[in-house]
mmCIF file of C-alpha atoms in Angstrom:
data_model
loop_
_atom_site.group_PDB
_atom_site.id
_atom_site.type_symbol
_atom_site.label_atom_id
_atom_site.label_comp_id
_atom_site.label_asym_id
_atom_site.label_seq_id
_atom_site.Cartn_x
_atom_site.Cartn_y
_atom_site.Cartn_z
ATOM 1 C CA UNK A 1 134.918 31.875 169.647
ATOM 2 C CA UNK A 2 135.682 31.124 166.412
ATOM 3 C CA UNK A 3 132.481 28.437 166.714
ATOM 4 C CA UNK A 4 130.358 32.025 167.697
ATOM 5 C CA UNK A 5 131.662 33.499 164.916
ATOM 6 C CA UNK A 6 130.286 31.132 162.092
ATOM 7 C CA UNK A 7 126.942 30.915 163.626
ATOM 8 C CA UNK A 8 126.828 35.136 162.980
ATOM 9 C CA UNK A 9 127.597 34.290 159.130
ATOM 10 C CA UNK A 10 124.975 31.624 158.798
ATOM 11 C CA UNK A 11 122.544 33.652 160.788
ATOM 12 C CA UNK A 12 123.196 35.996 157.810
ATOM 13 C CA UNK A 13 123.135 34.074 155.406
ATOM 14 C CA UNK A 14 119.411 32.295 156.407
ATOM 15 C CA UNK A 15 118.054 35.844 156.967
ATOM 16 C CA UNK A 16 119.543 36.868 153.320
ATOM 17 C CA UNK A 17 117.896 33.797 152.022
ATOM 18 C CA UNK A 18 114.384 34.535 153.461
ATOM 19 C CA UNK A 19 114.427 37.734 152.223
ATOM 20 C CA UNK A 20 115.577 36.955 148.687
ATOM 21 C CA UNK A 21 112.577 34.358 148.843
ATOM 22 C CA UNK A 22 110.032 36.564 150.207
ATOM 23 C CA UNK A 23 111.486 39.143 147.624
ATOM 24 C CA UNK A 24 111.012 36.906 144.375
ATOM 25 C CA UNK A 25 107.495 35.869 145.463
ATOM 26 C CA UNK A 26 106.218 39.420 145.589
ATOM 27 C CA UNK A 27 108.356 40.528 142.602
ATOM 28 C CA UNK A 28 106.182 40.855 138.959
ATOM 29 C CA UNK A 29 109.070 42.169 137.040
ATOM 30 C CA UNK A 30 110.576 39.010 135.517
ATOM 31 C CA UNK A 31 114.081 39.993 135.934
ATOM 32 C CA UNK A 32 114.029 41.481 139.443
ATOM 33 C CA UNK A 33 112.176 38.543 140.093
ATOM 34 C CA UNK A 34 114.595 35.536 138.905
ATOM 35 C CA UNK A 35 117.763 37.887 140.185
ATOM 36 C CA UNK A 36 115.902 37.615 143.795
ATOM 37 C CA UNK A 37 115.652 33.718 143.077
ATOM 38 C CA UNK A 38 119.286 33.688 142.461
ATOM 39 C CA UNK A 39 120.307 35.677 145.200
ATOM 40 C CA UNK A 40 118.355 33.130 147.777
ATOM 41 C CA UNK A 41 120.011 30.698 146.186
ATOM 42 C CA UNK A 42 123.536 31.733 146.584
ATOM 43 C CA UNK A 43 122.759 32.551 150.246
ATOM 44 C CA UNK A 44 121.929 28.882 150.559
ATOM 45 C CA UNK A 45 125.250 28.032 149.272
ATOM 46 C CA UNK A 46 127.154 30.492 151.339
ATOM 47 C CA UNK A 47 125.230 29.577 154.567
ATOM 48 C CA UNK A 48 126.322 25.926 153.096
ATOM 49 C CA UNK A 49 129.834 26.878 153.254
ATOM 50 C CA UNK A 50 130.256 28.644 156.663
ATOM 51 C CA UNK A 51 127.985 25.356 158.391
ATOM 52 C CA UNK A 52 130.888 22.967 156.752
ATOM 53 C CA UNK A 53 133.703 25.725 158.283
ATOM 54 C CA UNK A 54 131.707 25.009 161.509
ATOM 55 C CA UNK A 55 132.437 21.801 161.645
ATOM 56 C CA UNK A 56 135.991 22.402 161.592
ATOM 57 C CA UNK A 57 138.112 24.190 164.489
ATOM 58 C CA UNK A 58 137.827 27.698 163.225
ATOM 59 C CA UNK A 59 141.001 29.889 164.450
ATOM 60 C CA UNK A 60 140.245 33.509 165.161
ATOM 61 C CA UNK A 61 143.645 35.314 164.398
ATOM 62 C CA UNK A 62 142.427 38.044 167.123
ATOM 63 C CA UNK A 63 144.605 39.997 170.090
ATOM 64 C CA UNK A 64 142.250 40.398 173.370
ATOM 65 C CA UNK A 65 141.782 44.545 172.024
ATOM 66 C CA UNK A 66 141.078 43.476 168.454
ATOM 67 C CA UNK A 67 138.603 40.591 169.804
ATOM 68 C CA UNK A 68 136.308 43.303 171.474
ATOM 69 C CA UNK A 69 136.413 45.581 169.207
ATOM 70 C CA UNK A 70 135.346 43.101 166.675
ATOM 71 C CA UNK A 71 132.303 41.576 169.096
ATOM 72 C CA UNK A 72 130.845 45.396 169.498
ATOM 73 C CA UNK A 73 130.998 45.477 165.339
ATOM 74 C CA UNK A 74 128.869 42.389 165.896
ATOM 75 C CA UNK A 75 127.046 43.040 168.281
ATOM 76 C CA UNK A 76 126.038 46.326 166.569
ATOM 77 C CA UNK A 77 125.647 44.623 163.299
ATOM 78 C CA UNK A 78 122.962 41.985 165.070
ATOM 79 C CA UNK A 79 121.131 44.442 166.600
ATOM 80 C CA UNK A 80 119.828 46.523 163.543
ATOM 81 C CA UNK A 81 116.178 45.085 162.311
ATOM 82 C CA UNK A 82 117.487 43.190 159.300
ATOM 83 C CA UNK A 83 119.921 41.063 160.959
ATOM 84 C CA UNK A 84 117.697 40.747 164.056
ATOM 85 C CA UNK A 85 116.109 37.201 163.192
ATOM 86 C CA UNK A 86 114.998 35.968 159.667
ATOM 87 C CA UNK A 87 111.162 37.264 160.377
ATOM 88 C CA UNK A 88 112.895 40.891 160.231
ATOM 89 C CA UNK A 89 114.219 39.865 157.175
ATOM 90 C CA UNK A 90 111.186 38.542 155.899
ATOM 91 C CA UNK A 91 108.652 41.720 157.086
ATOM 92 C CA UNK A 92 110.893 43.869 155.403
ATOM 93 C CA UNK A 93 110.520 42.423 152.281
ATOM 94 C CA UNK A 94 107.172 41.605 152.231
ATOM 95 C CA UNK A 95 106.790 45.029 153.644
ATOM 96 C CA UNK A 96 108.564 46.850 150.893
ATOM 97 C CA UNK A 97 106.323 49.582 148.515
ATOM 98 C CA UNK A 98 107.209 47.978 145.247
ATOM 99 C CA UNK A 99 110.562 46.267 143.524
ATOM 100 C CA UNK A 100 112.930 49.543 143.643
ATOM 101 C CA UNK A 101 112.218 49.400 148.027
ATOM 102 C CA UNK A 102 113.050 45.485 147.973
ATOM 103 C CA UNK A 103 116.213 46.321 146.123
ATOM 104 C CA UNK A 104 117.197 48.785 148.065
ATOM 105 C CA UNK A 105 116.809 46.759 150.919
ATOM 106 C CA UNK A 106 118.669 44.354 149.329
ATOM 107 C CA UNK A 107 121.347 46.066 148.545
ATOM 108 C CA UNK A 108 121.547 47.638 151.764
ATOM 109 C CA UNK A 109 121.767 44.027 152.988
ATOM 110 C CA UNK A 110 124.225 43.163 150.955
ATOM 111 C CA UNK A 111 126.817 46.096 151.888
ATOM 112 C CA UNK A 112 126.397 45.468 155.242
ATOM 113 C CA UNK A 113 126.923 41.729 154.831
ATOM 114 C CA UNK A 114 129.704 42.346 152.632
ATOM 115 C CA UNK A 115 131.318 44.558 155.962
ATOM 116 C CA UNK A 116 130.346 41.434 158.185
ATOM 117 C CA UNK A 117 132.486 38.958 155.567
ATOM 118 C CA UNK A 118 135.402 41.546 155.011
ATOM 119 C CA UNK A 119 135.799 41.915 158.788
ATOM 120 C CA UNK A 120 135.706 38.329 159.283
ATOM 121 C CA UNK A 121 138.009 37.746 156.200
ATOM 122 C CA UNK A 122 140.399 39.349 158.227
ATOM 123 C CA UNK A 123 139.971 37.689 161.597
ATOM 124 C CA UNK A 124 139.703 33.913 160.634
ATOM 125 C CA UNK A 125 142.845 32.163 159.732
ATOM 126 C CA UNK A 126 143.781 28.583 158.333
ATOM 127 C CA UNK A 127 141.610 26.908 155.914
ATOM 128 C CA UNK A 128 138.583 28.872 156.433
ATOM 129 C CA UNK A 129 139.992 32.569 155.441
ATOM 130 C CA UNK A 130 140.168 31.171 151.579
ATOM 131 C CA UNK A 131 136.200 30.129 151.920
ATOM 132 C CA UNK A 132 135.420 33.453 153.452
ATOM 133 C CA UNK A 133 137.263 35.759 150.913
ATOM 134 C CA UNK A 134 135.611 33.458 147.727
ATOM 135 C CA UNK A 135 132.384 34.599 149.781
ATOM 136 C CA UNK A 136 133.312 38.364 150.035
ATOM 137 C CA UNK A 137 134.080 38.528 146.257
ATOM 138 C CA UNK A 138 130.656 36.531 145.435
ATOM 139 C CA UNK A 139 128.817 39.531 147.836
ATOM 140 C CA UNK A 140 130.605 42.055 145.931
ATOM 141 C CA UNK A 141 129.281 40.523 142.922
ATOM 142 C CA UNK A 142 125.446 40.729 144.118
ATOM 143 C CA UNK A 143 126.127 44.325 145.362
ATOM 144 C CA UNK A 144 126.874 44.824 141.643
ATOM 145 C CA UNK A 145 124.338 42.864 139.966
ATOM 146 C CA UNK A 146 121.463 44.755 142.121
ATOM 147 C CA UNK A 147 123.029 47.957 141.673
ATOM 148 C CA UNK A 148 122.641 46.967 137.720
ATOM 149 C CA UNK A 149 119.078 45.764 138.417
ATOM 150 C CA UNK A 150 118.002 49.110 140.514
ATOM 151 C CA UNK A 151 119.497 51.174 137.454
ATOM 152 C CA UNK A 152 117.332 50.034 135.280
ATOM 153 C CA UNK A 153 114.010 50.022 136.611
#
């Protein structure tokens, strides 16, 4: 359901968060270290975003073939360690060898996100779709902004 579908992006969106945290507090690099605190908090604000779209009927613009084809994307997505829970998403980060692992991760997490939102740009219709295509631009925008950061370490 549509309902389903918004609890996947706000499961996202908390693990992104933790790990952005988690990320920041083990950072020593002043930059890498206030980009992680910005990241968290713009997953706040997108998790912010897709609770509010829960509260409204979300409409899944989905034929019966598109809608499974779509759940085993999910499905897949969810089952890889960083999307598990948000304690996946915080052991990796406290887990990573120094600030060039914990962007990579990061940046990892954001492509894959950034998949997640551009798949589900394209399944949700009404007023939702224009919340979910502000977020995809906003994840291309940390894809970029880490890519930056992991360039010049």
């Amino acid at each position: 359901t549509g309902h389903e579908v918004i609890e996947i992006a706000v499961r996202l969106e908390e693990n992104g968060e933790v790990f952005y945290n988690t990320a920041a507090e083990n950072a020593t690099t002043p930059g890498v270290k206030a980009l992680f605190r910005d990241l968290a908090t713009q997953e706040q604000y997108h998790r912010q975003a897709f609770q509010q779209m829960g509260r409204d009927v979300v409409e899944l613009a989905l034929s019966p073939e598109q809608f499974d084809q779509f759940q085993a994307y999910t499905n897949a997505l969810l089952q890889q360690s960083f999307f598990a829970q948000p304690e996946s998403a915080l052991n990796l980060a406290a887990g990573a060898a120094d600030e060039r692992a914990a962007l990579k991760s990061a940046l990892d997490f954001e492509k894959e996100a950034m998949l997640f939102f551009h798949e589900l740009e394209d399944v949700v219709k009404g007023p939702g779709k224009e919340t979910v295509t502000r977020i995809v631009q906003e994840e291309k925008h940390h894809v970029q902004r880490l890519s930056v950061m992991l360039a010049a370490l």
